XYZ file of C-alpha atoms in Angstrom:
608
model
C 41.582 -11.638 24.043
C 40.724 -7.907 24.038
C 37.502 -6.972 22.355
C 37.878 -4.862 19.200
C 36.471 -1.367 19.419
C 33.398 -0.438 17.440
C 34.649 1.225 14.270
C 31.466 3.113 13.430
C 31.188 6.413 15.339
C 28.031 6.949 17.341
C 26.305 10.304 16.942
C 24.851 11.274 20.310
C 22.229 14.023 20.539
C 22.545 16.732 23.156
C 20.782 15.717 26.335
C 18.404 18.517 27.436
C 18.147 17.797 31.112
C 15.789 15.330 32.726
C 13.572 15.014 29.657
C 15.932 12.471 28.080
C 16.757 8.977 29.364
C 19.011 6.401 27.777
C 17.578 3.160 26.458
C 19.990 1.114 28.567
C 19.128 2.975 31.764
C 15.435 2.549 31.130
C 15.826 -1.165 30.496
C 18.059 -1.706 33.504
C 15.745 0.283 35.793
C 12.499 -1.272 34.674
C 13.205 -4.714 33.201
C 16.391 -5.851 34.920
C 18.736 -5.943 31.921
C 22.467 -6.136 32.495
C 24.886 -4.951 29.803
C 27.781 -7.031 28.442
C 29.300 -3.936 26.873
C 32.207 -3.654 29.336
C 31.162 -0.264 30.611
C 30.609 1.297 27.189
C 27.841 3.851 27.566
C 24.699 3.431 25.495
C 23.608 6.499 23.497
C 20.322 8.121 24.543
C 17.270 7.473 22.383
C 16.481 10.118 19.754
C 13.022 10.804 21.157
C 11.896 12.811 24.234
C 10.273 11.166 27.214
C 7.786 12.772 29.580
C 9.554 14.622 32.341
C 9.279 14.183 36.064
C 8.141 11.473 38.437
C 5.072 10.723 36.347
C 7.260 9.723 33.401
C 9.406 7.477 35.569
C 6.338 5.787 37.038
C 4.821 5.365 33.602
C 7.991 3.822 32.188
C 8.195 1.408 35.090
C 4.572 0.382 34.571
C 5.116 -0.115 30.859
C 8.230 -2.203 31.421
C 6.527 -4.330 34.088
C 3.626 -5.036 31.762
C 6.035 -5.779 28.913
C 7.921 -8.296 31.039
C 4.704 -10.000 32.126
C 3.452 -10.237 28.555
C 6.786 -11.384 27.140
C 7.000 -14.218 29.649
C 3.411 -15.355 29.036
C 3.812 -18.949 27.768
C 0.448 -18.917 25.987
C 1.034 -16.014 23.624
C 2.486 -16.045 20.129
C 5.822 -14.395 19.412
C 6.073 -12.233 16.301
C 9.133 -10.709 14.641
C 10.154 -8.905 11.478
C 13.641 -9.842 10.229
C 16.155 -8.269 7.837
C 19.154 -9.865 6.065
C 21.688 -7.813 4.031
C 25.035 -9.522 4.650
C 25.987 -9.883 0.970
C 24.067 -9.200 -2.251
C 20.616 -10.492 -1.248
C 18.146 -8.076 0.343
C 15.749 -10.193 2.376
C 12.844 -9.533 4.745
C 10.690 -12.036 6.626
C 7.848 -12.074 9.140
C 7.770 -15.104 11.424
C 5.412 -16.064 14.231
C 5.754 -18.879 16.727
C 3.246 -20.252 19.195
C 4.989 -20.719 22.522
C 2.536 -23.363 23.693
C 2.959 -25.720 20.719
C 6.315 -24.646 19.294
C 4.801 -24.433 15.799
C 5.876 -21.584 13.541
C 4.298 -19.817 10.574
C 6.281 -17.970 7.922
C 3.969 -15.102 7.046
C 6.358 -13.371 4.648
C 9.720 -14.392 3.159
C 11.047 -12.540 0.131
C 14.462 -11.558 -1.164
C 15.784 -9.467 -4.034
C 19.289 -10.063 -5.412
C 21.318 -7.183 -6.765
C 22.243 -7.445 -10.446
C 25.991 -8.146 -10.565
C 26.078 -9.937 -13.928
C 28.198 -7.232 -15.546
C 30.946 -8.056 -13.038
C 30.393 -11.850 -13.006
C 30.666 -11.704 -9.248
C 29.431 -9.680 -6.283
C 30.376 -6.009 -6.464
C 29.947 -4.563 -2.927
C 29.054 -1.089 -4.200
C 26.330 -2.451 -6.484
C 25.057 -4.664 -3.665
C 24.799 -1.690 -1.287
C 22.826 0.246 -3.900
C 20.554 -2.763 -4.251
C 19.961 -2.913 -0.499
C 19.146 0.794 -0.355
C 16.719 0.491 -3.249
C 15.023 -2.768 -2.245
C 14.853 -2.831 1.544
C 12.192 -0.136 1.985
C 9.690 -1.666 -0.470
C 10.270 -5.137 1.002
C 9.590 -3.892 4.535
C 6.425 -2.160 3.331
C 5.169 -5.385 1.745
C 6.081 -7.333 4.867
C 4.096 -5.011 7.122
C 0.943 -5.785 5.148
C 1.295 -9.466 6.134
C 1.414 -8.825 9.880
C -1.559 -10.480 11.644
C -4.647 -8.358 12.091
C -4.640 -7.307 15.740
C -8.411 -7.411 16.145
C -8.759 -10.828 14.516
C -5.950 -12.631 16.316
C -6.216 -12.819 20.082
C -2.862 -14.579 20.294
C -1.083 -11.318 19.427
C -3.255 -8.795 21.249
C -5.852 -9.972 23.755
C -3.488 -12.414 25.416
C -1.515 -9.470 26.717
C -4.435 -7.271 27.672
C -4.764 -8.661 31.195
C -1.110 -8.148 31.954
C -1.202 -4.674 30.484
C -4.308 -3.700 32.420
C -2.884 -5.018 35.656
C 0.216 -2.924 35.152
C -1.635 0.226 34.090
C -0.677 3.119 36.329
C -2.492 6.414 36.811
C -0.087 9.332 36.454
C -0.183 12.615 38.356
C -2.192 14.119 35.458
C -4.742 11.306 35.761
C -3.876 9.650 32.425
C -3.465 5.897 32.044
C -0.338 4.148 30.661
C -0.597 0.712 29.116
C 1.985 -1.797 27.930
C 3.396 -1.451 24.459
C 2.411 -5.133 24.042
C -1.220 -4.030 23.592
C -0.313 -1.428 20.968
C -0.913 -2.006 17.285
C 0.341 -0.691 13.957
C -1.854 1.073 11.457
C -0.902 -0.412 8.082
C -3.013 0.754 5.156
C -5.916 1.586 7.436
C -5.870 -1.814 9.187
C -4.756 -2.420 12.747
C -1.877 -4.906 12.729
C -0.155 -6.716 15.590
C 3.051 -5.051 16.732
C 6.152 -7.299 16.395
C 7.645 -8.273 19.750
C 11.151 -7.478 18.481
C 13.074 -6.687 15.297
C 15.636 -9.216 14.009
C 18.632 -8.480 11.800
C 21.963 -9.946 10.699
C 24.886 -8.246 12.432
C 27.677 -10.275 10.831
C 29.756 -11.763 9.430
C 29.535 -10.260 5.969
C 30.402 -7.156 3.978
C 30.487 -4.254 6.434
C 28.718 -1.658 4.271
C 26.021 -4.136 3.299
C 25.426 -5.219 6.896
C 25.149 -1.581 7.967
C 22.177 -0.955 5.650
C 20.065 -3.672 7.241
C 21.244 -3.011 10.787
C 20.466 0.695 10.601
C 16.961 0.088 9.247
C 16.354 -2.523 11.968
C 17.481 -0.072 14.656
C 15.123 2.552 13.266
C 12.180 0.154 13.379
C 13.055 -0.964 16.917
C 13.192 2.642 18.122
C 10.043 3.681 16.262
C 8.069 0.718 17.598
C 9.764 0.817 21.022
C 10.581 -2.913 20.893
C 13.857 -4.817 21.457
C 16.483 -5.389 18.775
C 18.049 -8.818 18.117
C 21.210 -8.579 15.963
C 22.343 -12.147 15.297
C 25.162 -14.192 13.747
C 24.696 -15.110 10.082
C 26.321 -18.566 10.270
C 24.498 -19.399 13.509
C 21.312 -18.693 11.560
C 22.341 -21.128 8.810
C 23.146 -23.803 11.400
C 19.771 -23.402 13.131
C 17.686 -23.345 9.938
C 16.706 -27.051 10.189
C 15.123 -26.265 13.553
C 13.024 -23.616 11.786
C 12.097 -26.109 9.061
C 10.928 -28.570 11.701
C 8.839 -25.889 13.437
C 7.231 -25.114 10.061
C 6.330 -28.789 9.649
C 8.323 -29.207 6.444
C 10.415 -32.177 5.330
C 14.178 -31.733 5.472
C 15.704 -35.142 4.778
C 18.554 -34.314 2.435
C 17.982 -35.417 -1.098
C 14.189 -35.197 -0.944
C 12.323 -32.681 -3.070
C 13.077 -29.372 -1.435
C 11.445 -27.038 -3.926
C 8.243 -26.564 -1.940
C 9.373 -23.710 0.265
C 7.059 -20.749 0.033
C 8.451 -17.562 -1.436
C 6.169 -14.744 -0.385
C 3.498 -14.517 2.251
C 1.012 -17.081 3.404
C 0.890 -19.915 5.896
C 4.099 -21.822 5.209
C 3.374 -24.951 7.250
C 3.333 -27.206 4.210
C 5.109 -30.418 3.282
C 5.268 -33.756 5.033
C 5.877 -33.907 8.747
C 9.563 -33.886 9.459
C 11.337 -36.200 11.799
C 12.520 -34.971 15.173
C 14.085 -31.531 15.133
C 17.876 -31.567 15.311
C 18.536 -31.529 19.031
C 21.810 -30.385 20.528
C 24.449 -31.589 20.140
C 24.723 -32.089 16.392
C 27.246 -31.581 13.601
C 26.757 -28.826 11.034
C 28.426 -28.695 7.638
C 28.126 -25.033 6.650
C 28.853 -24.610 2.949
C 28.357 -21.278 1.208
C 30.102 -18.688 -0.917
C 31.955 -17.300 2.080
C 32.285 -20.241 4.478
C 33.168 -23.915 4.581
C 33.045 -25.234 8.132
C 32.361 -28.462 9.964
C 30.921 -27.266 13.261
C 30.010 -29.115 16.447
C 26.935 -27.373 17.864
C 26.573 -28.125 21.568
C 23.941 -25.506 22.355
C 22.272 -22.404 21.000
C 25.412 -20.287 21.421
C 28.161 -22.926 21.782
C 29.510 -23.829 18.337
C 33.027 -25.287 17.949
C 34.818 -25.503 14.606
C 36.059 -29.007 13.802
C 37.374 -28.146 10.336
C 37.398 -24.977 8.259
C 38.933 -23.759 5.024
C 42.275 -22.052 5.118
C 41.859 -20.421 1.710
C 38.666 -20.076 -0.325
C 35.162 -21.311 0.428
C 33.533 -24.038 -1.629
C 30.837 -21.748 -3.013
C 33.491 -19.327 -4.195
C 35.368 -22.221 -5.826
C 32.317 -23.373 -7.772
C 31.371 -19.857 -8.906
C 34.891 -19.049 -10.105
C 35.629 -22.359 -11.827
C 32.260 -22.153 -13.567
C 33.424 -18.985 -15.318
C 36.223 -20.861 -17.109
C 34.364 -24.160 -17.663
C 30.951 -23.052 -18.926
C 30.493 -22.060 -22.570
C 30.092 -18.328 -23.069
C 26.459 -18.593 -24.152
C 25.593 -20.503 -20.961
C 27.233 -17.822 -18.821
C 25.414 -15.058 -20.677
C 22.070 -16.790 -20.175
C 22.477 -16.994 -16.374
C 19.912 -14.772 -14.589
C 22.373 -14.011 -11.774
C 25.963 -14.598 -10.677
C 25.247 -17.876 -8.859
C 27.389 -19.689 -11.401
C 27.925 -22.706 -9.166
C 24.257 -23.562 -9.605
C 24.592 -23.155 -13.387
C 27.697 -25.372 -13.332
C 25.738 -28.160 -11.643
C 22.872 -27.910 -14.142
C 25.375 -28.002 -17.009
C 27.203 -31.021 -15.544
C 24.036 -33.053 -14.969
C 21.403 -31.958 -17.510
C 17.945 -33.551 -17.474
C 18.661 -35.439 -20.718
C 22.424 -35.944 -21.129
C 23.672 -36.224 -24.706
C 25.207 -39.515 -25.859
C 29.007 -39.760 -25.832
C 30.676 -38.395 -28.969
C 31.926 -40.964 -31.492
C 35.673 -41.638 -31.545
C 37.558 -39.371 -33.908
C 41.082 -38.479 -34.906
C 41.362 -36.082 -31.958
C 40.005 -38.573 -29.417
C 41.899 -38.976 -26.124
C 44.063 -42.062 -25.517
C 42.075 -45.283 -25.416
C 42.135 -45.959 -21.623
C 40.634 -42.549 -20.952
C 38.200 -42.763 -23.862
C 36.874 -46.099 -22.668
C 36.270 -44.691 -19.204
C 34.548 -41.553 -20.528
C 32.340 -43.462 -22.927
C 31.385 -45.931 -20.237
C 30.450 -43.243 -17.732
C 28.521 -41.185 -20.280
C 26.699 -44.232 -21.630
C 25.719 -45.335 -18.136
C 24.483 -41.838 -17.290
C 22.470 -41.557 -20.499
C 20.944 -45.015 -20.085
C 20.092 -44.366 -16.433
C 18.493 -41.038 -17.285
C 16.439 -42.570 -20.109
C 15.323 -45.425 -17.855
C 14.269 -42.989 -15.166
C 12.383 -40.873 -17.692
C 10.546 -43.968 -18.964
C 9.411 -44.907 -15.459
C 5.758 -44.011 -14.751
C 5.582 -41.024 -12.441
C 9.248 -40.189 -12.983
C 10.297 -36.556 -12.624
C 13.144 -34.339 -13.779
C 14.879 -35.004 -10.442
C 14.741 -38.761 -11.056
C 16.746 -38.395 -14.262
C 19.370 -36.207 -12.602
C 19.606 -38.560 -9.620
C 20.209 -41.453 -12.002
C 23.162 -39.562 -13.473
C 24.532 -38.990 -9.972
C 24.326 -42.710 -9.268
C 26.039 -43.632 -12.523
C 28.822 -41.050 -12.266
C 29.845 -41.288 -8.607
C 30.576 -44.546 -6.813
C 31.920 -43.977 -3.292
C 35.342 -45.228 -2.291
C 35.267 -48.002 0.297
C 38.657 -47.126 1.795
C 40.979 -44.195 2.221
C 43.397 -45.717 -0.298
C 40.707 -45.872 -2.968
C 39.566 -42.382 -2.091
C 42.895 -40.680 -2.785
C 43.471 -42.450 -6.116
C 43.054 -40.434 -9.290
C 39.659 -40.790 -10.962
C 39.933 -41.175 -14.774
C 38.055 -38.516 -16.698
C 38.211 -39.979 -20.175
C 40.632 -37.217 -21.157
C 44.363 -36.738 -20.517
C 43.707 -34.977 -17.234
C 42.315 -35.632 -13.752
C 41.148 -33.404 -10.909
C 42.976 -34.684 -7.799
C 41.615 -34.577 -4.270
C 43.205 -32.001 -1.895
C 45.161 -33.197 1.168
C 45.574 -36.690 -0.251
C 48.575 -37.424 1.954
C 47.242 -35.892 5.154
C 44.573 -36.628 7.735
C 44.523 -33.003 8.816
C 41.027 -31.846 9.791
C 40.845 -28.875 7.477
C 39.484 -27.922 4.087
C 41.383 -26.449 1.153
C 39.970 -25.675 -2.274
C 42.752 -23.523 -3.720
C 44.461 -26.531 -5.346
C 41.268 -27.457 -7.222
C 40.806 -23.817 -8.184
C 44.346 -23.491 -9.585
C 44.266 -26.894 -11.298
C 40.967 -26.273 -13.116
C 42.003 -22.786 -14.214
C 45.261 -24.179 -15.582
C 43.437 -26.940 -17.463
C 40.975 -24.435 -18.905
C 43.801 -22.168 -20.065
C 45.754 -25.026 -21.650
C 42.870 -26.856 -23.300
C 40.356 -24.062 -23.707
C 40.650 -23.696 -27.500
C 40.364 -27.475 -27.938
C 37.633 -28.246 -25.416
C 34.345 -29.242 -26.964
C 31.035 -29.379 -25.106
C 31.576 -32.977 -23.935
C 34.960 -32.219 -22.398
C 33.635 -29.109 -20.678
C 30.825 -31.182 -19.215
C 33.343 -33.780 -18.011
C 35.473 -31.067 -16.409
C 32.385 -29.673 -14.683
C 31.499 -33.093 -13.269
C 35.003 -33.846 -12.031
C 35.343 -30.401 -10.458
C 32.120 -30.966 -8.523
C 33.206 -34.496 -7.606
C 36.585 -33.379 -6.246
C 35.063 -30.542 -4.217
C 32.246 -32.617 -2.732
C 34.400 -35.698 -2.147
C 36.831 -33.466 -0.249
C 33.962 -32.384 2.010
C 32.918 -35.990 2.586
C 36.512 -37.175 3.110
C 37.211 -34.711 5.925
C 33.845 -35.542 7.500
C 34.705 -39.251 7.599
C 38.149 -38.482 9.028
C 36.553 -36.359 11.744
C 34.203 -39.180 12.738
C 37.082 -41.689 12.705
C 39.672 -39.580 14.512
C 37.372 -37.735 16.928
C 34.610 -40.148 17.931
C 33.664 -37.929 20.865
C 31.988 -35.535 18.452
C 28.845 -37.608 18.148
C 27.409 -40.817 19.634
C 28.306 -42.820 16.536
C 29.925 -45.670 18.459
C 28.066 -48.719 19.698
C 28.401 -50.320 23.131
C 31.568 -52.198 22.112
C 33.201 -48.962 21.047
C 33.440 -49.979 17.405
C 32.197 -48.282 14.312
C 28.870 -49.218 12.815
C 29.365 -51.809 10.079
C 28.879 -50.869 6.414
C 25.486 -51.368 4.844
C 26.647 -54.606 3.241
C 26.893 -56.332 6.610
C 24.481 -54.456 8.838
C 21.089 -52.860 8.401
C 20.647 -49.143 9.111
C 18.096 -49.960 11.783
C 20.723 -51.797 13.813
C 23.194 -48.918 13.665
C 23.364 -45.912 15.978
C 21.877 -42.777 14.481
C 22.709 -39.110 14.736
C 22.194 -35.938 12.710
C 24.382 -33.991 10.305
C 22.931 -30.601 9.389
C 24.035 -29.387 5.959
C 23.304 -25.681 5.553
C 24.299 -22.735 3.401
C 23.768 -21.990 -0.271
C 25.678 -25.062 -1.517
C 23.514 -27.329 0.669
C 20.797 -27.176 -1.984
C 22.999 -29.168 -4.395
C 21.572 -32.675 -4.843
C 24.854 -34.118 -6.107
C 26.440 -33.058 -2.815
C 23.685 -34.927 -0.978
C 24.424 -38.048 -3.031
C 28.182 -37.846 -2.391
C 27.767 -37.339 1.358
C 25.129 -40.025 1.812
C 26.856 -42.747 -0.198
C 30.310 -41.982 1.216
C 29.141 -42.156 4.830
C 27.384 -45.469 4.168
C 30.372 -46.965 2.344
C 32.835 -45.906 5.032
C 30.910 -47.338 7.979
C 28.559 -44.563 9.071
C 25.170 -45.481 7.580
C 23.249 -44.276 10.630
C 24.031 -40.605 10.111
C 20.867 -38.741 9.169
C 21.503 -35.920 6.705
C 19.143 -32.978 6.991
C 19.079 -29.825 4.900
C 16.600 -26.973 4.564
C 14.414 -26.484 1.476
C 16.175 -24.741 -1.395
C 14.675 -21.319 -0.621
C 15.968 -21.568 2.955
C 19.473 -22.787 2.021
C 20.494 -19.534 0.392
C 20.726 -16.307 2.382
C 17.257 -15.413 3.660
C 15.608 -13.473 6.458
C 13.512 -16.384 7.756
C 16.583 -18.039 9.298
C 17.518 -14.714 10.894
C 14.021 -14.431 12.374
C 14.192 -17.944 13.819
C 17.650 -17.497 15.342
C 16.590 -14.206 16.890
C 13.474 -15.920 18.254
C 15.565 -18.619 19.939
C 17.944 -15.988 21.333
C 14.992 -13.877 22.519
C 13.469 -16.818 24.370
C 16.870 -17.498 25.959
C 16.817 -13.968 27.384
C 19.166 -12.174 24.962
C 18.650 -8.718 23.509
C 20.904 -6.388 21.465
C 21.965 -2.903 22.444
C 21.129 -0.104 20.021
C 24.859 0.689 19.867
C 25.619 -2.681 18.198
C 27.805 -2.249 15.105
C 28.232 -4.465 12.022
C 30.941 -7.127 12.294
C 32.750 -8.176 9.120
C 34.633 -11.175 10.543
C 32.990 -12.940 13.465
C 34.095 -16.521 14.240
C 31.439 -18.548 16.052
C 34.067 -20.586 17.903
C 35.349 -18.731 21.005
C 38.602 -20.708 20.838
C 39.564 -18.992 17.576
C 37.827 -15.640 18.122
C 35.322 -13.917 20.336
C 32.495 -16.368 19.686
C 28.851 -15.438 19.390
C 28.514 -13.892 22.844
C 32.022 -12.430 23.117
C 31.327 -9.293 21.109
C 30.034 -6.047 22.562
C 26.377 -5.159 22.391
C 24.576 -8.104 23.996
C 22.086 -7.472 26.774
C 20.703 -10.169 29.065
C 17.187 -10.172 30.410
C 17.685 -10.772 34.117
C 14.294 -12.435 34.431
C 15.196 -15.032 31.800
C 18.843 -15.611 32.743
């Protein structure tokens, strides 16, 4: 498949003789990089270099010292990362000790653009938000860089390599590695990041360009490499970051402890083993819904994806027609899917309304009253339990409302709502490994239009619950079908080649285990965790371990970009300064170019 040309023109300065050298030529000459850009020339850097043989010798000495320092297994890697793929402007500073593998999140903040007037993301408003917020965020992030003089891991560990590579020029001056250089931030000497990380795509082109251009400027100003990474790859790898931070990530646990801001973010209980390749990823966000088999850092194959709208988009748009107007107006942002969930499962659910002359037919009313009564009783019981929390009451409602189907036949049957309507499951008559949410979207909008004037608060809450149930059960249904129809995806089969027995006849300890990573903004939904966990157990896969990042790391953030860039950096990858934003960028090379199929990747020959 031919590679698409870069659509953003490159402005190349006039080259005044031997005083200019291109970044690619310098890297190839001194550090052994090889370009994957199919012969596309790299523009020269916008800064002059010293002329003559002395400059060439100096550059070679600097590059040699850089390579020696970068490959030093005892030093700590440091990066500043930027994320601007949609409406969140995010910056992070991440460090990682190569010797221990432990990471510290020194800074992690994001600012969302205000799109409430549009009740959805307006790209022009989001771009203005990026332009206004990115500079101040970067400035605050720089203040959290480690002090160079106080932290030998960032400075002194490279001094020997730099000194060994120091070369005396023809003028008698001495050149040292950039690895020993520091930044002056507010009068304090700070450690220089080893590279700058940024999201290249997929996303909104204009929004991506803001972050990418700032990242390029920092990389050039600091004379360090650029790592422009894949947004969905970053979501998929986030649990590996969470493990390196020492935080818990078992899905359904309390995930509200992620640090927002700077400080040592190695808090929380020790997590279980980091998700090792291969593993399955369920990526659920406002722009994507994908079940992905991750075989390695850059090898991700799509098992199932949506052919229409993403689940996050479904929840945001159906929330607009389900939620009462005052609830919508009170939302602090346009993440209406989150508001829909809070409305569907409030901390203290109201009792079911008494029967009246406008009550639904009796079979439905009995079902609605039963479900609401169970939810209210469960919530009250949880609240009365010593040490109970808000989450306990909500979890009790989840348990009372959703009981997993034990067979495919039960799964596709209509679920009574207590009203003269149901929200059917998509693809009920097909085992096709794909997602589709347009039918739920159309059905809910039609119900809201027909019954809107007559819907009271109780019916709106019921519609919210059944919309969430249908969407999440659809995710779980396709996951089960994938494990049943494609057992080669994961080692979920025992020695006899049969599925693990349900929990009723086998203990989890006796069943094979594997990992399902749930990532993306919707991954923070606890009702989704309940639906996935109970469905897998009921359908014969109790050994699957569900892991999800903390809430602050589920939504778009720069920490996941920093971690992905760090893994790519250690694997020997760098990004060319000519790299352009990519709006649509499938991870799977069988349906697109894949992560490494696009122009702009450089490979460090020493690390290949």
